[in-house]
PDB file of C-alpha atoms in Angstrom:
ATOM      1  CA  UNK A  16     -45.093-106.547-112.929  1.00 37.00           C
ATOM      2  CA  UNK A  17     -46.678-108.435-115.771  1.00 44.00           C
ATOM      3  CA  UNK A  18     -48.296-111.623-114.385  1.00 49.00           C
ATOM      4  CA  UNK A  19     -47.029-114.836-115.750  1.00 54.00           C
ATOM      5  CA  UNK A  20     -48.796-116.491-118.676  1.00 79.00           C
ATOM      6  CA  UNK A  21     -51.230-113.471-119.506  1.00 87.00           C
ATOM      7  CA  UNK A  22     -50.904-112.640-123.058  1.00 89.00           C
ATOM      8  CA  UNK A  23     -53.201-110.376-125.634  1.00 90.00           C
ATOM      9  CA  UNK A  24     -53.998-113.888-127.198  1.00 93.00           C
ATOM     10  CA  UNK A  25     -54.813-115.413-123.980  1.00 93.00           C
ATOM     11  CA  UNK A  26     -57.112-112.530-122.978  1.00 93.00           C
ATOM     12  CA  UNK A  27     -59.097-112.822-126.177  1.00 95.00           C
ATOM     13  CA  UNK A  28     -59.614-116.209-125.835  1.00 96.00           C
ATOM     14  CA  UNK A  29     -60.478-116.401-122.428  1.00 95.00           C
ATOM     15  CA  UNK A  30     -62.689-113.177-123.218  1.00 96.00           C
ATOM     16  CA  UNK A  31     -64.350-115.058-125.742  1.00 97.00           C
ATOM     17  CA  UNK A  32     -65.193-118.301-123.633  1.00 97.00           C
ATOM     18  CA  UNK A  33     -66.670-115.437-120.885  1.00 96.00           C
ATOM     19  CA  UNK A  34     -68.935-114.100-123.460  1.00 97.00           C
ATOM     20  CA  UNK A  35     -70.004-117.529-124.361  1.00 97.00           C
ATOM     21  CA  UNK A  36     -70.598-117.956-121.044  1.00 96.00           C
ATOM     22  CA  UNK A  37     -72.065-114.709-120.202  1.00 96.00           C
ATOM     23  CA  UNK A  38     -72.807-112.382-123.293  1.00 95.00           C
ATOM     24  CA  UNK A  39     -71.122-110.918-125.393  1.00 96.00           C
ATOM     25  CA  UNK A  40     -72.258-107.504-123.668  1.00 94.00           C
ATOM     26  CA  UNK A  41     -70.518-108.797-120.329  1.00 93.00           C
ATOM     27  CA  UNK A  42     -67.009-108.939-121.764  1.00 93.00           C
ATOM     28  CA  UNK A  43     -64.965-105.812-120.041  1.00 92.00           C
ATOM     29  CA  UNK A  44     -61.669-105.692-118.493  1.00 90.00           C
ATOM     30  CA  UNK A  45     -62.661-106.000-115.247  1.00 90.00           C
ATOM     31  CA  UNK A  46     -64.676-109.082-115.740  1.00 92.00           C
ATOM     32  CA  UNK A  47     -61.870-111.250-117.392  1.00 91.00           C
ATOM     33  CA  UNK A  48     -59.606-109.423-114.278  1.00 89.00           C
ATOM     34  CA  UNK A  49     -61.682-111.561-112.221  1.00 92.00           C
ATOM     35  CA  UNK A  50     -61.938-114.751-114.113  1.00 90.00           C
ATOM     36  CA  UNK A  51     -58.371-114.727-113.453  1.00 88.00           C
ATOM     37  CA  UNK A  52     -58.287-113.234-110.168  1.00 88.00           C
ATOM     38  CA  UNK A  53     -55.602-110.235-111.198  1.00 89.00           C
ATOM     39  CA  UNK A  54     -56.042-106.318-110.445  1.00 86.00           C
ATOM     40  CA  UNK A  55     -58.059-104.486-113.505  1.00 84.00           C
ATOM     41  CA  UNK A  56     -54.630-102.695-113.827  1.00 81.00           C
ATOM     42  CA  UNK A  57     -52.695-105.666-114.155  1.00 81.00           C
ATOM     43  CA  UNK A  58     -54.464-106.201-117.710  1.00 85.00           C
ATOM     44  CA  UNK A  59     -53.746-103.007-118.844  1.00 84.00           C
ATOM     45  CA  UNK A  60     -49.909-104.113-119.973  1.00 82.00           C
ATOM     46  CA  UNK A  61     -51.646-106.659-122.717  1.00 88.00           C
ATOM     47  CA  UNK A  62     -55.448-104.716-123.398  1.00 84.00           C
ATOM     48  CA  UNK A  63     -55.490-100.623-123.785  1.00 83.00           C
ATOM     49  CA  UNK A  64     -59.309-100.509-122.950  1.00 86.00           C
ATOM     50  CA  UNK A  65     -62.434-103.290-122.843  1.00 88.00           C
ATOM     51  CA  UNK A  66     -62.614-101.376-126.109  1.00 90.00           C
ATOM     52  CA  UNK A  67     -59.697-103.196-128.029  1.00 92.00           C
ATOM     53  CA  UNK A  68     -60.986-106.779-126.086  1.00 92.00           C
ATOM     54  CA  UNK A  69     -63.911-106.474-127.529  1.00 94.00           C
ATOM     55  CA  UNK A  70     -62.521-105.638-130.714  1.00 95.00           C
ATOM     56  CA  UNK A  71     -59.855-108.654-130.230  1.00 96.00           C
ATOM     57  CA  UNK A  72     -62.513-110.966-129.819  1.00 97.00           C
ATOM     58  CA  UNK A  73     -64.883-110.123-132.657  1.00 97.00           C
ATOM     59  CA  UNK A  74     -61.515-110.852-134.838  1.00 97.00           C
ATOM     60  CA  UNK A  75     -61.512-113.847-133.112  1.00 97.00           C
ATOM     61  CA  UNK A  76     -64.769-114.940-133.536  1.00 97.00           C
ATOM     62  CA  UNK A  77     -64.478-113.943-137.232  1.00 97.00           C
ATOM     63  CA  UNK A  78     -61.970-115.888-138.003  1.00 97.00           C
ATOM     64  CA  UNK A  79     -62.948-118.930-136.290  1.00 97.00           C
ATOM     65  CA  UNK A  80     -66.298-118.389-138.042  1.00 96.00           C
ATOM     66  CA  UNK A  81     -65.003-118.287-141.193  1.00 96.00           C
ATOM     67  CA  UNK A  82     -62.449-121.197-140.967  1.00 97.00           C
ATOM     68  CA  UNK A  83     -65.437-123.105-139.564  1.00 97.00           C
ATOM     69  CA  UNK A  84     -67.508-122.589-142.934  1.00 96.00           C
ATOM     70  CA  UNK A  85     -64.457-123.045-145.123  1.00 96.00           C
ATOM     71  CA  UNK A  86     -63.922-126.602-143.910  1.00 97.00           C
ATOM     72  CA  UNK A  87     -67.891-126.680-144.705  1.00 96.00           C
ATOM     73  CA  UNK A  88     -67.559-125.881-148.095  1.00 95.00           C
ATOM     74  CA  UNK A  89     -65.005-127.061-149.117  1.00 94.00           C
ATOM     75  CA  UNK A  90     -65.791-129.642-152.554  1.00 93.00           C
ATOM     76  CA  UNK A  91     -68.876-128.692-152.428  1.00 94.00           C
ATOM     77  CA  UNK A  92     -71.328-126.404-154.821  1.00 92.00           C
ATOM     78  CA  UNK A  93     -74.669-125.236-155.144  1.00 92.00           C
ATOM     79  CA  UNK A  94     -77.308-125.975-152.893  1.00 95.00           C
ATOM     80  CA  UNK A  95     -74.812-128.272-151.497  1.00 96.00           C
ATOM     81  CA  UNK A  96     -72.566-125.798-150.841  1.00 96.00           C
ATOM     82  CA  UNK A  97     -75.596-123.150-149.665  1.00 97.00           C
ATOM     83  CA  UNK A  98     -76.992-125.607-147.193  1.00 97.00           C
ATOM     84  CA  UNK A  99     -73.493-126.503-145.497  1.00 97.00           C
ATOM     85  CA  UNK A 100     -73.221-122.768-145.629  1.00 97.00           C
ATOM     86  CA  UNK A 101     -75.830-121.956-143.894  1.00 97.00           C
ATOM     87  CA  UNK A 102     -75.602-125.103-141.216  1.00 97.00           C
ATOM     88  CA  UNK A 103     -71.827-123.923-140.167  1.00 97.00           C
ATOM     89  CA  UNK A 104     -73.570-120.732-139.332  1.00 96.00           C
ATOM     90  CA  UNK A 105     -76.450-122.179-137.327  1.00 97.00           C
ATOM     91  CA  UNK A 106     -74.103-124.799-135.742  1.00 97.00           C
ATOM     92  CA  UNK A 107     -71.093-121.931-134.957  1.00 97.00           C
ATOM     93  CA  UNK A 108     -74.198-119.489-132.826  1.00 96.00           C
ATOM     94  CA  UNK A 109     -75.796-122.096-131.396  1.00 96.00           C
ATOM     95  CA  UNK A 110     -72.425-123.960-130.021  1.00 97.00           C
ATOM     96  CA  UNK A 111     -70.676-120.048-129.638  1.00 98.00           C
ATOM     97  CA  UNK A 112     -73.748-117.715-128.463  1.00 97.00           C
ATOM     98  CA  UNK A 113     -71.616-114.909-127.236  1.00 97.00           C
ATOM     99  CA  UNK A 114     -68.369-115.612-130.364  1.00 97.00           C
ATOM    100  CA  UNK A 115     -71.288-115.216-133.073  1.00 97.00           C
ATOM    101  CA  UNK A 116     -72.886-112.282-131.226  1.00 96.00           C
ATOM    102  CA  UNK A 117     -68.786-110.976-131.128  1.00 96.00           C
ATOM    103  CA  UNK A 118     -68.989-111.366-134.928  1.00 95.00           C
ATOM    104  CA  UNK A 119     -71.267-109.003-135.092  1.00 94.00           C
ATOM    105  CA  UNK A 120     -69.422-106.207-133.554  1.00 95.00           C
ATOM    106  CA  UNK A 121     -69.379-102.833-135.650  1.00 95.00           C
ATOM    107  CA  UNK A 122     -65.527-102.420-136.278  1.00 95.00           C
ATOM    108  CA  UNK A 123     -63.455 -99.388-137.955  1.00 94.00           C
ATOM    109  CA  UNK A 124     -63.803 -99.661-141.698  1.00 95.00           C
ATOM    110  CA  UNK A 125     -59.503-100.115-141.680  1.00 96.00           C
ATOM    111  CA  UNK A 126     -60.161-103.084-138.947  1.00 93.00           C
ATOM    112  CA  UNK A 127     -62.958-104.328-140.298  1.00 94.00           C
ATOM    113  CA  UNK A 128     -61.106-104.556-144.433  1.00 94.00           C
ATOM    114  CA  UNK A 129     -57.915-106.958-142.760  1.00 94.00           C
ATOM    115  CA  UNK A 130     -60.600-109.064-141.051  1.00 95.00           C
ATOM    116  CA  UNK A 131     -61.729-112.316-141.998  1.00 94.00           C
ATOM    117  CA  UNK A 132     -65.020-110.387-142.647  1.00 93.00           C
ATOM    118  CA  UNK A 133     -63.900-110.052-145.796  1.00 94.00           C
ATOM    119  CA  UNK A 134     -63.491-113.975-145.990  1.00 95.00           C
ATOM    120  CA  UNK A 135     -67.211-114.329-145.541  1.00 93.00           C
ATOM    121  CA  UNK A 136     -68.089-111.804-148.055  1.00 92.00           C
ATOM    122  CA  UNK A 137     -66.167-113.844-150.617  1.00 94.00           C
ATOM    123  CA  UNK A 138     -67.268-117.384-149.413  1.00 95.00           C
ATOM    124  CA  UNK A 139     -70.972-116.149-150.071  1.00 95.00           C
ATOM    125  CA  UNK A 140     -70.255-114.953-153.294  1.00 94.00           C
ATOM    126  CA  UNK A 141     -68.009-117.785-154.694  1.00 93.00           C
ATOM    127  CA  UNK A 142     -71.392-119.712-153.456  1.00 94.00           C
ATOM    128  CA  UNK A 143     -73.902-116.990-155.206  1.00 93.00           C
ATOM    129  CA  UNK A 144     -71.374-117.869-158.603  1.00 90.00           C
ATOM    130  CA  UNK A 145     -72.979-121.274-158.613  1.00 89.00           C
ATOM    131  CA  UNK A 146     -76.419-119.789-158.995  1.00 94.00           C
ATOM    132  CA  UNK A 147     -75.017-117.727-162.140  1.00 91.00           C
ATOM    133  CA  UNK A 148     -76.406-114.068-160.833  1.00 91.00           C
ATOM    134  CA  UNK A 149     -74.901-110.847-162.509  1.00 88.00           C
ATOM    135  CA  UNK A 150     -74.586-107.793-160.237  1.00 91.00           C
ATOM    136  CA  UNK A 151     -76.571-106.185-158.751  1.00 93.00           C
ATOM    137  CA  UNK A 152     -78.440-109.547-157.870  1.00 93.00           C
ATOM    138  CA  UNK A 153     -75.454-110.972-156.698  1.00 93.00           C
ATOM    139  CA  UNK A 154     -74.957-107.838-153.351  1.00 94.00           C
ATOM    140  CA  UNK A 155     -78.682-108.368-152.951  1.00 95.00           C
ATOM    141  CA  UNK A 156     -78.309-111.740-152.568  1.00 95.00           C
ATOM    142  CA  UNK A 157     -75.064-111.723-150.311  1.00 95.00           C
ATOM    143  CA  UNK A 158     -77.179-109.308-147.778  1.00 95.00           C
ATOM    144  CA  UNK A 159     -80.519-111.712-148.061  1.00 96.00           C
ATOM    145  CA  UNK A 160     -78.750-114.928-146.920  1.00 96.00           C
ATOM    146  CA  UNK A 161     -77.061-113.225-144.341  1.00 94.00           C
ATOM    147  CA  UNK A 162     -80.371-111.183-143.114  1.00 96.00           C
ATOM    148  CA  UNK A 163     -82.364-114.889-143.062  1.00 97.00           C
ATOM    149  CA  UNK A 164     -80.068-116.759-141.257  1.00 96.00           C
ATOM    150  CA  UNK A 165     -79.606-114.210-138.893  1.00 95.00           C
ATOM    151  CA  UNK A 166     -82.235-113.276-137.538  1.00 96.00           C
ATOM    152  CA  UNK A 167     -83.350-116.822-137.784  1.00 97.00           C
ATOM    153  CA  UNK A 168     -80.261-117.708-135.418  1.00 96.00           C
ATOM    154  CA  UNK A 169     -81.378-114.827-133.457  1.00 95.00           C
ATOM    155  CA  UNK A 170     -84.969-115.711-133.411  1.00 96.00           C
ATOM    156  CA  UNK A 171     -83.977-119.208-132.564  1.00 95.00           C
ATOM    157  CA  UNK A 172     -81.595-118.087-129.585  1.00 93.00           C
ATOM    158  CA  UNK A 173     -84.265-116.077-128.693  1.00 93.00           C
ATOM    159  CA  UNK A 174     -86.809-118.899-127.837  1.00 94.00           C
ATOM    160  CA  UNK A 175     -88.753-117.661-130.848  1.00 94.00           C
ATOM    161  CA  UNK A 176     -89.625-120.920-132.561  1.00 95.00           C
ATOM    162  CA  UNK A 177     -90.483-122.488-129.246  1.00 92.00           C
ATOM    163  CA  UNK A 178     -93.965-122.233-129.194  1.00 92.00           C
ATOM    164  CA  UNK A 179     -95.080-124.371-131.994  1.00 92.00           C
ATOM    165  CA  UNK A 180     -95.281-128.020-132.575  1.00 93.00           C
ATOM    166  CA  UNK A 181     -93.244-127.668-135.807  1.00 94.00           C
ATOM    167  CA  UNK A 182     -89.873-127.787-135.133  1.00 94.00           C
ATOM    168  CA  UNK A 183     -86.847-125.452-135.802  1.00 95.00           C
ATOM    169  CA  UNK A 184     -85.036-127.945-137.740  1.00 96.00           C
ATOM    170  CA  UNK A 185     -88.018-128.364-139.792  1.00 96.00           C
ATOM    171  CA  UNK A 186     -88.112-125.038-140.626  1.00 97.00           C
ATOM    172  CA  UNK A 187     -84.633-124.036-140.815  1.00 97.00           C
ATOM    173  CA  UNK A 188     -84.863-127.163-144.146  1.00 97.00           C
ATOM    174  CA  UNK A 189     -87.668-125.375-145.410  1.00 97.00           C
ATOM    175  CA  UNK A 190     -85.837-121.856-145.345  1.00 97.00           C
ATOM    176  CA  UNK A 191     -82.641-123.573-146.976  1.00 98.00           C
ATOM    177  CA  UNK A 192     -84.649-125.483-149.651  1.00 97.00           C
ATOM    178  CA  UNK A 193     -86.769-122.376-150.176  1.00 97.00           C
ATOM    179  CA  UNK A 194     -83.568-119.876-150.459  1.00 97.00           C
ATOM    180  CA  UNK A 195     -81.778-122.434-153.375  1.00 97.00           C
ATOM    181  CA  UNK A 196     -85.172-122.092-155.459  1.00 96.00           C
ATOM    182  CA  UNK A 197     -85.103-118.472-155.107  1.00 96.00           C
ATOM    183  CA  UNK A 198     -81.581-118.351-156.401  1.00 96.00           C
ATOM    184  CA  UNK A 199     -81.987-120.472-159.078  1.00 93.00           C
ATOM    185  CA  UNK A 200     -85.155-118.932-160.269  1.00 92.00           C
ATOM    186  CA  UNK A 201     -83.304-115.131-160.022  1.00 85.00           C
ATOM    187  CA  UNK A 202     -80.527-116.703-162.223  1.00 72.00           C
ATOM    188  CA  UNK A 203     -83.100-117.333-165.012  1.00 67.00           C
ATOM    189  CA  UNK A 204     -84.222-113.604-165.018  1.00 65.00           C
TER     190      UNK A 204
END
C-alpha cells in the first residue's frame, strides 16, 4: 500500500533538504525512508533506485538554480549583469550546500539536454554577448566563469579562504571586477 502523501515530487524535495542537511553523497533511498519513518520498500512505488533520486534532485537543484539567477539578471547587462551572475551562484551554494553540489551531478546526455542545464549555458552566454566575443572566445569564456566561481564556492565551502585576514568577500569583488576586465579586454582582440 502506497503511504499517504508520498509523491516523486515530495521525495525530491525532501531528498534535497537531506542533502542540504547532510551531503549530497548521503541522499539514498533508505535515508529519506527514514526521514519519514517508512520501509525502504515502501519508496520503491514513487523512486526505481537512489539512482533516479539522485537524478530527481540534481533536476531540482538545476532548476531552482537557474530560476534563482534569472530573477538576478533580469534588466540587467554587463558587468552588472556578470556580477549578479556570479553572486546568485555564490548566494544559491552557500544557502543550498548539498542542492549546488546536486547540480553538479553527471547526468545522461538525453537527461542532461531537457534540463535547465541548458538554461545556464544560455544565461552565460546572453551575458558573454554583452562583452561582444566571437566564437571560440565566447565557449572559452562560458567554461572560465564557471571553473572560477566554482571552485571558488568550493574552496570557500571548503574553509579554504579561512586562514587569512583578507576576507572572502573581499576577494570574491576582486575576482568579479578582475573577470569583467578580462572580458572586455578579450572583446578588443
Amino acid at each position: 500500500m502506497v503511504r499517504a502523501g508520498l509523491t516523486p515530487e515530495r521525495l525530491t524535495r525532501a531528498g534535497a533538504e537531506l542533502a542540504d542537511e547532510a551531503g549530497f553523497d548521503q541522499v539514498t533511498v533508505s535515508a529519506l525512508a527514514r526521514r519519514f519513518d517508512v520501509k525502504v520498500a515502501s519508496l520503491y512505488s514513487h523512486l526505481r533506485n537512489s539512482q533516479e533520486l539522485r537524478t530527481r534532485i540534481a533536476l531540482f537543484a538545476l532548476e531552482e538554480l537557474a530560476d534563482r539567477v534569472a530573477e538576478a539578471l533580469a534588466g540587467r547587462a554587463g558587468k552588472d549583469a556578470l556580477a549578479a551572475f556570479a553572486h546568485a551562484y555564490r548566494d544559491y551554494a552557500r544557502e543550498h550546500p548539498g542542492r549546488y553540489e546536486a547540480a553538479r551531478f553527471r547526468l545522461d546526455p538525453e537527461t542532461a539536454a531537457a534540463s535547465a542545464g541548458v538554461r545556464h549555458a544560455q544565461m552565460t552566454r546572453a551575458i558573454l554577448r554583452g562583452y561582444d566575443l566571437a566564437e571560440p572566445d565566447q565557449t572559452h569564456a562560458v567554461r572560465m566563469l564557471g571553473s572560477v566561481f566554482h571552485g571558488y564556492v568550493s574552496l570557500e565551502a571548503a574553509g579554504g579562504f579561512d586562514h587569512t585576514p583578507v576576507s572572502s568577500q573581499q576577494s570574491w569583488e576582486w575576482v568579479v571586477d578582475s573577470l569583467d576586465v578580462l572580458l572586455r579586454t578579450r572583446a578588443d582582440h
